[in-house]
Tab-separated table of C-alpha atoms in Angstrom:
chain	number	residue	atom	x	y	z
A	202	UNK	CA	280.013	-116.519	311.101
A	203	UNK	CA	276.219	-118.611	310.227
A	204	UNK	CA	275.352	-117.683	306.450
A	205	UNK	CA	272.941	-115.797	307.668
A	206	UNK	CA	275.188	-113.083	308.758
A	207	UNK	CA	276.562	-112.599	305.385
A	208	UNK	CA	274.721	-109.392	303.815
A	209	UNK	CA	275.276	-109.801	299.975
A	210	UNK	CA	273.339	-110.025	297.061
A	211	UNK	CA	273.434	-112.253	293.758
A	212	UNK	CA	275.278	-115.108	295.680
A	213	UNK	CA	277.359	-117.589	293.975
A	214	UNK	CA	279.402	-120.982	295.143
A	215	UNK	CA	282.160	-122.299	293.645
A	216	UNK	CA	282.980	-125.869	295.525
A	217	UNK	CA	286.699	-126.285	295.478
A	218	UNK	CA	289.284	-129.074	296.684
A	219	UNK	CA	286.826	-129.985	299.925
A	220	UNK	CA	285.702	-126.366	300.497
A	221	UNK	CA	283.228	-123.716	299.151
A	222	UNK	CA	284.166	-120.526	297.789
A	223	UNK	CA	281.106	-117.506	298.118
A	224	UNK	CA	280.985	-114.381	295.892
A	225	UNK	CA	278.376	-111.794	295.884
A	226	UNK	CA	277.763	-108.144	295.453
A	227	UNK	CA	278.632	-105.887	298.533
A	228	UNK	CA	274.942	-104.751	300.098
A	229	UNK	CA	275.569	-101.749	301.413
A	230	UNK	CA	277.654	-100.413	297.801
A	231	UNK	CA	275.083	-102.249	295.051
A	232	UNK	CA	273.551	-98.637	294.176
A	233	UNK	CA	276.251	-96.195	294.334
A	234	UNK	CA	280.247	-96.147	294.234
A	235	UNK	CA	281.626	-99.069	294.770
A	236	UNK	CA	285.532	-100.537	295.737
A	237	UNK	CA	285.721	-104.490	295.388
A	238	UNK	CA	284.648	-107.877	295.865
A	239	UNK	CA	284.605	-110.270	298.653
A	240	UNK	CA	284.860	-114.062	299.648
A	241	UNK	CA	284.114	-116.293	301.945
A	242	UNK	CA	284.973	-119.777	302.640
A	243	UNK	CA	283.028	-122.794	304.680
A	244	UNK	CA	283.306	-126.508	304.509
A	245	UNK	CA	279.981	-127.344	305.049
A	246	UNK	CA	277.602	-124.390	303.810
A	247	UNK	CA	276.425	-122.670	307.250
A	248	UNK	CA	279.901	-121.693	308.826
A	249	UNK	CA	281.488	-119.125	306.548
A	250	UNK	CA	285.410	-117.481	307.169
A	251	UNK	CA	285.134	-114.236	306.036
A	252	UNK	CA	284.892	-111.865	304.606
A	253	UNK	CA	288.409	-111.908	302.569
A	254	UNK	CA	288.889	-108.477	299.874
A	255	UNK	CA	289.487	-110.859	296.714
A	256	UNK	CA	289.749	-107.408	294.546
A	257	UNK	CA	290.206	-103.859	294.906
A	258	UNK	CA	289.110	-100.611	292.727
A	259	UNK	CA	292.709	-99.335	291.865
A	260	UNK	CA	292.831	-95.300	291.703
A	261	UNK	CA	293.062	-95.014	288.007
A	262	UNK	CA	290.606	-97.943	287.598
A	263	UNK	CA	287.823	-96.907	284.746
A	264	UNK	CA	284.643	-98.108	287.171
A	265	UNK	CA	283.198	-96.830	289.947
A	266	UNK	CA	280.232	-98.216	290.585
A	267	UNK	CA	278.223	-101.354	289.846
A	268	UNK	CA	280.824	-103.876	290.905
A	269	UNK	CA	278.064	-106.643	290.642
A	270	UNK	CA	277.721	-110.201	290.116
A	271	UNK	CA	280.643	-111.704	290.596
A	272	UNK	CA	281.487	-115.073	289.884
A	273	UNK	CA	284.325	-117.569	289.945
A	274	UNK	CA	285.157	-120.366	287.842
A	275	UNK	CA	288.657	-122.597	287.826
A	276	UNK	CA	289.558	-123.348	284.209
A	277	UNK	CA	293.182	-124.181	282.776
A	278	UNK	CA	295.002	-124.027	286.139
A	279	UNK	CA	293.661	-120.399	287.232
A	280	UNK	CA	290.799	-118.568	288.925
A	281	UNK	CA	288.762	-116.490	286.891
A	282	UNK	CA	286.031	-113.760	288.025
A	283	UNK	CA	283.022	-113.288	285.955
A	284	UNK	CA	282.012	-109.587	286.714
A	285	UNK	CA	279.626	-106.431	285.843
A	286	UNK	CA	281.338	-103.096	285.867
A	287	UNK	CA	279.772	-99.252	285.458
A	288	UNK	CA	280.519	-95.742	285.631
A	289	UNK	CA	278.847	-92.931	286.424
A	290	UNK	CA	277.972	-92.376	282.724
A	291	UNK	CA	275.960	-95.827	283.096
A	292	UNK	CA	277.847	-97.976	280.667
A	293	UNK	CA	278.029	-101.334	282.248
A	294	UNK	CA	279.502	-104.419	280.636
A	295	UNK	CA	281.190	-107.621	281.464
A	296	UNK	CA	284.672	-108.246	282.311
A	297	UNK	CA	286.864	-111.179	283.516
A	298	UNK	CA	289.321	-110.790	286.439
A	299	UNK	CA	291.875	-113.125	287.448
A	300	UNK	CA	294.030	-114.823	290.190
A	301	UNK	CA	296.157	-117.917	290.442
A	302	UNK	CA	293.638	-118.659	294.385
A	303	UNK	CA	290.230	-118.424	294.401
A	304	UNK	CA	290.441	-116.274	297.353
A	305	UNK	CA	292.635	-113.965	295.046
A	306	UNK	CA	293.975	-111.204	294.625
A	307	UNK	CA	292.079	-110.738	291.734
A	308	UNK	CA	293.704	-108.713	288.596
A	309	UNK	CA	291.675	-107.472	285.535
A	310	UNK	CA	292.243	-109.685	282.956
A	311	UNK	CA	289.676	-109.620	279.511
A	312	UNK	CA	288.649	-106.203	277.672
A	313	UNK	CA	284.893	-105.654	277.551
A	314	UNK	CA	283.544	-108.967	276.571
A	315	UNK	CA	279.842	-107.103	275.701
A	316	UNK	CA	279.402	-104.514	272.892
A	317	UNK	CA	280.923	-101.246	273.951
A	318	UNK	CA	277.796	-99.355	272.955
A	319	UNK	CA	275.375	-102.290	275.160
A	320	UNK	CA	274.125	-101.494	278.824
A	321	UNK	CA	274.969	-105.420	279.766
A	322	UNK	CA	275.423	-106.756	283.792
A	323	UNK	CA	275.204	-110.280	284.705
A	324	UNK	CA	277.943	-112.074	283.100
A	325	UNK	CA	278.085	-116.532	283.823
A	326	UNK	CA	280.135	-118.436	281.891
A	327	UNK	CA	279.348	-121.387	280.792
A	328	UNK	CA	281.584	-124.659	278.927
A	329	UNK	CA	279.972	-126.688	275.751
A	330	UNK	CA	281.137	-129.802	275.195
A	331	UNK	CA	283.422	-129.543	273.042
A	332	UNK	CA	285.139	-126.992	275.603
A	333	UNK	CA	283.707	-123.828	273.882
A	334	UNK	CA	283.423	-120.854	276.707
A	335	UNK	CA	280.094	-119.138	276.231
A	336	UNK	CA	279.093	-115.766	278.449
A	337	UNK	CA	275.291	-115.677	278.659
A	338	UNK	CA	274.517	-112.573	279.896
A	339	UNK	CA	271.385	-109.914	280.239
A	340	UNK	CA	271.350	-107.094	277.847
A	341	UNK	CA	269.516	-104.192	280.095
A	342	UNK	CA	266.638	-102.446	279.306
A	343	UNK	CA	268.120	-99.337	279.278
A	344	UNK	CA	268.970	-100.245	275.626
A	345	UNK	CA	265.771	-102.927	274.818
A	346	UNK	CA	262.778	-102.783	276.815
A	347	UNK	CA	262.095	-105.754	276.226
A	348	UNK	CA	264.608	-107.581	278.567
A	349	UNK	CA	266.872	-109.669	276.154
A	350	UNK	CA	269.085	-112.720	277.104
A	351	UNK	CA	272.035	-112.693	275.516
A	352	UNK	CA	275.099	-115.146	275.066
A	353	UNK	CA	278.250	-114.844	273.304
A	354	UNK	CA	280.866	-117.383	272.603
A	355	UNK	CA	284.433	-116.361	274.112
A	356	UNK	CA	288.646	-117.477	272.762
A	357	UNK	CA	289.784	-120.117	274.984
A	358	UNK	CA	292.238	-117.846	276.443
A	359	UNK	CA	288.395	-115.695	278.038
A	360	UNK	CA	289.862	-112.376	277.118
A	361	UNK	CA	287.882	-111.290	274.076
A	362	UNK	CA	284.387	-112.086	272.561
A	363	UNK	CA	284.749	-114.979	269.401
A	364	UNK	CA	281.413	-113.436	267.557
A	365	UNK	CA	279.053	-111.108	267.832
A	366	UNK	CA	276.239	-111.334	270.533
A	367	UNK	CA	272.911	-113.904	269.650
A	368	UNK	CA	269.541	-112.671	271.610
A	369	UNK	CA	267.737	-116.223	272.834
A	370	UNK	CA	265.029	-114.780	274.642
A	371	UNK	CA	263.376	-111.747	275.827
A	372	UNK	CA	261.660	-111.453	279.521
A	373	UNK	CA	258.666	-110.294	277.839
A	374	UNK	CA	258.195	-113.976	276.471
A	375	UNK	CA	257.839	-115.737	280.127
A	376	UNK	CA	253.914	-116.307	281.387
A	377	UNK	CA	255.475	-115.192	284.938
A	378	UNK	CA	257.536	-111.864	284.150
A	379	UNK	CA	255.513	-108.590	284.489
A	380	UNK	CA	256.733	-105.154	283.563
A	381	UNK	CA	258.475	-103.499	286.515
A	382	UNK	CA	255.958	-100.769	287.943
A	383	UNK	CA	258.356	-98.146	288.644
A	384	UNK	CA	260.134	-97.581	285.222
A	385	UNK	CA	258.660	-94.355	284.826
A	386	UNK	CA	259.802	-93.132	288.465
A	387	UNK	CA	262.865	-94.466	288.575
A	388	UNK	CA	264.275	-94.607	285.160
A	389	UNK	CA	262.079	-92.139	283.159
A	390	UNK	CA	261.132	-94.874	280.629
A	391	UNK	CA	257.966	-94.815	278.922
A	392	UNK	CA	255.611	-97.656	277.966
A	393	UNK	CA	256.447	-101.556	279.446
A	394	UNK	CA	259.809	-102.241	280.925
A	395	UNK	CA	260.951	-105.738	281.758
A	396	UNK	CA	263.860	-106.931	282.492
A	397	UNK	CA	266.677	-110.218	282.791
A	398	UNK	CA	269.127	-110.528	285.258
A	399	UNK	CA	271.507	-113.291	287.169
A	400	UNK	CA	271.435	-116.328	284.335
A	401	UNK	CA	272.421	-119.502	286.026
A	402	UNK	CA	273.204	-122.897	283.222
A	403	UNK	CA	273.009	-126.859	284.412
A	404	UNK	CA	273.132	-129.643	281.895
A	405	UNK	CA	270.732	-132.029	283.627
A	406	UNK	CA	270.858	-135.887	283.728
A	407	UNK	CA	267.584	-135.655	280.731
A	408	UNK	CA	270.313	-134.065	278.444
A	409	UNK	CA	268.855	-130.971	278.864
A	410	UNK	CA	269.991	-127.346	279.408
A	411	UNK	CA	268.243	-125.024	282.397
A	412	UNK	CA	268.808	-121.685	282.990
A	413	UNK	CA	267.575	-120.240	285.787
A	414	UNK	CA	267.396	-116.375	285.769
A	415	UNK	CA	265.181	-112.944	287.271
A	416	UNK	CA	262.989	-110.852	286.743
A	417	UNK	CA	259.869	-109.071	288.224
A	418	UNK	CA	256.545	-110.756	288.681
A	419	UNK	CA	253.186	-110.937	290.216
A	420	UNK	CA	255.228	-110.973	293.715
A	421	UNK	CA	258.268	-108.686	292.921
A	422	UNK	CA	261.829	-110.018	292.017
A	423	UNK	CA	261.181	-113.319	291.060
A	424	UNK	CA	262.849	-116.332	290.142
A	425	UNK	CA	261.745	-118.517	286.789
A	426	UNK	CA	263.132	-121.232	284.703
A	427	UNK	CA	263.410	-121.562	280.593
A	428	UNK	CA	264.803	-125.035	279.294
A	429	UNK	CA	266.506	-125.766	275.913
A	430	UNK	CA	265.110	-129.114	275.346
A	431	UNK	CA	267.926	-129.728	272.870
A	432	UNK	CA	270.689	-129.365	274.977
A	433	UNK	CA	272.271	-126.730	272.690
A	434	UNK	CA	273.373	-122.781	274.198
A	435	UNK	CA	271.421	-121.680	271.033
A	436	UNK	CA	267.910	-123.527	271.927
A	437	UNK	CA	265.324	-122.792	271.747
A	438	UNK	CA	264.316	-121.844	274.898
A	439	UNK	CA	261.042	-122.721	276.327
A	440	UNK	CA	260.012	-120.759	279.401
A	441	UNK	CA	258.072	-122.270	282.050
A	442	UNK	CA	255.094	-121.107	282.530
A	443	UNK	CA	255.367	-120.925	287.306
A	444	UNK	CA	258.390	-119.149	288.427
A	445	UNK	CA	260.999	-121.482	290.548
A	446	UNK	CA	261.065	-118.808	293.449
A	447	UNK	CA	258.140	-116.437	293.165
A	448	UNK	CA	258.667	-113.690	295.922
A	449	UNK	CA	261.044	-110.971	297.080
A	450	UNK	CA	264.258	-113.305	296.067
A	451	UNK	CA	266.246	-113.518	293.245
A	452	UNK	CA	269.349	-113.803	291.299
A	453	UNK	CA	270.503	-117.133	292.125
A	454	UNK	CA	272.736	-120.054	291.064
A	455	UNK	CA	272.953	-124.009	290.260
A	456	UNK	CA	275.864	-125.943	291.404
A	457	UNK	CA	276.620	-129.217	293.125
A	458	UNK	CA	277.743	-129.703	296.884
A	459	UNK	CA	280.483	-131.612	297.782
A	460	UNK	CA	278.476	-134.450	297.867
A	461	UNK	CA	277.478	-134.218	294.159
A	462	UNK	CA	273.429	-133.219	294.998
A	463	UNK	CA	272.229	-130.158	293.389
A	464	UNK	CA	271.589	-127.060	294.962
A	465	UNK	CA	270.416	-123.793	294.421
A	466	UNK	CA	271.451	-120.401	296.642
A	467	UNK	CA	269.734	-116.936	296.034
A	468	UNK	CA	269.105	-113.881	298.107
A	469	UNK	CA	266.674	-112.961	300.110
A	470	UNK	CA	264.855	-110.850	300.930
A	471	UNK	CA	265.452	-108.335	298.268
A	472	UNK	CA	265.312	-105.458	300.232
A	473	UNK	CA	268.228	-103.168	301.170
A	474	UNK	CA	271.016	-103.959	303.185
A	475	UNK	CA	268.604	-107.030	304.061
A	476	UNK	CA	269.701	-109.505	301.612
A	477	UNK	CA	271.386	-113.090	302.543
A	478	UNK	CA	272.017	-115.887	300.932
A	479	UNK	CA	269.776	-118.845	301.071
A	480	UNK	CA	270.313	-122.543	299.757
A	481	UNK	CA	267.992	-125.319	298.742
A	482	UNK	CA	268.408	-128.852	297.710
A	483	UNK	CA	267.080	-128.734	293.777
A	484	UNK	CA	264.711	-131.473	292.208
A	485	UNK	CA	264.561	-132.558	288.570
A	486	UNK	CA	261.204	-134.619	287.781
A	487	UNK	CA	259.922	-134.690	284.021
A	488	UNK	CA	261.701	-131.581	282.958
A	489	UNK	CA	260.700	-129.192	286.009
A	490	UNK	CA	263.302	-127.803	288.713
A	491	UNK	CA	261.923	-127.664	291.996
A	492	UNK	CA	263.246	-126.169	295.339
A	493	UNK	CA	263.150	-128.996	298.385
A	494	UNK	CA	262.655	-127.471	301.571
A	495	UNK	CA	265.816	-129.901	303.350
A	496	UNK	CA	268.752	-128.445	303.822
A	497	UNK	CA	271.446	-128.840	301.518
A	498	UNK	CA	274.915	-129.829	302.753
């Protein structure tokens, strides 16, 4: 099938031994009970295989809903699958699956790597120099209002949390981000909600650390960029003041083809049962990321 026949949402690409690997929330189960995770596989971006079941909700499995996000990452000879789980209570939080093929089957493998008592989703891992795993992650407004970006530092082994949780930004403090307008309809929250999702972390050739991640602006979901100018997970984090994708799109990723250029896929648009995944070739020029309008193979 062409990519644009895949209906997902918060797309992600893991290049792997001449092929790439695409994970993504189910469409048509993102707001209500939920069963498993997908993949697809292409050698050249536009022709996908697919899709493959990578994991499915056991009977006695503790979520049923908000199977989100998920994303794969080959460290220490396995596969490992960054994900969001809830249940019907709303808890969410972040959990690690694993498989010994990226196209699994896919086993639980971590215990809640988020605070039990934290609405979290949006779980990417990401590797420090030294080799340290951190999860950045959003912690949801549900619990702060405010939209907080979260990371936490992970045991090598990437089945339990090595600290407690460090905030690094909140929504709130990007030009671009606006309060979603329907908190009060929707979620029966009073006063300004805003909110972080879908973190995305490059080290750049400048030596410095981006992080692409959403939220809602002037033109709905939205796309924006903050930069530690250090290089260090910590920061701090400077927000740009434009968004990198301003309308109707969102929750996207940074990797590298096969080729070794950088690219960026999202979805859009963000409507339901609408959503697809869309790539561009990314552009570093005195600290900014822009989106190239070539294609990106």
């Amino acid at each position: 099938m062409k990519r644009q026949d895949i209906n997902i949402r918060d797309p992600y690409i893991m290049p792997y031994e001449g092929r790439y690997y695409l994970y993504g929330t189910r469409s048509e189960t993102t707001w209500g009970p939920a069963e498993g995770f997908d993949c697809y596989v292409s050698e050249n971006l536009e022709d996908w295989e697919g899709p493959f079941e990578i994991f499915h909700r056991p009977h006695d499995f503790f979520a049923d809903r908000a199977f989100w996000a998920p994303e794969c990452v080959y460290y220490r000879d396995a596969f490992y699958l960054i994900t969001t789980f809830g249940e019907e209570s709303g808890r969410k939080g972040i959990f690690i699956l694993k498989s010994v093929q990226p196209d699994g089957p896919f086993e639980l493998y971590s215990e809640r790597l988020t605070p039990a008592e934290w609405v979290c989703i949006d779980g990417t891992l990401y590797f420090e120099e030294d080799g340290t795993p951190v999860l950045f992650f959003s912690h949801s407004f549900e619990d702060s209002p405010t939209g907080d970006m979260c990371f936490v530092r992970l045991n090598e082994d990437l089945r339990t949390a090595a600290e407690s949780p460090e905030k690094i930004f909140e929504a709130s403090e990007a030009p671009w981000a606006l309060p979603v307008p329907f908190a009060k309809a929707e979620f029966d929250i009073d006063g300004d909600v805003y909110f972080t999702d879908g973190p995305s972390l490059i080290k750049m050739d400048d030596g410095k650390l981006y992080m692409t991640w959403s939220s809602w602006s002037r033109q709905a979901y939205a796309v924006g960029v903050a930069v530690s100018e250090n290089g260090s997970v910590a920061g701090p984090w400077v927000q740009r003041t434009e968004p990198l994708y301003p309308a109707n799109g969102g929750h996207g990723m940074l990797f590298r083809n096969l080729r070794g250029q950088r690219c960026f896929v999202l979805h859009f648009p963000n409507d339901k049962y609408q959503e697809r995944p869309q790539i561009y070739p990314v552009r570093v020029e005195n600290g900014t990321l822009t989106l190239q309008d070539n294609l990106c193979y």
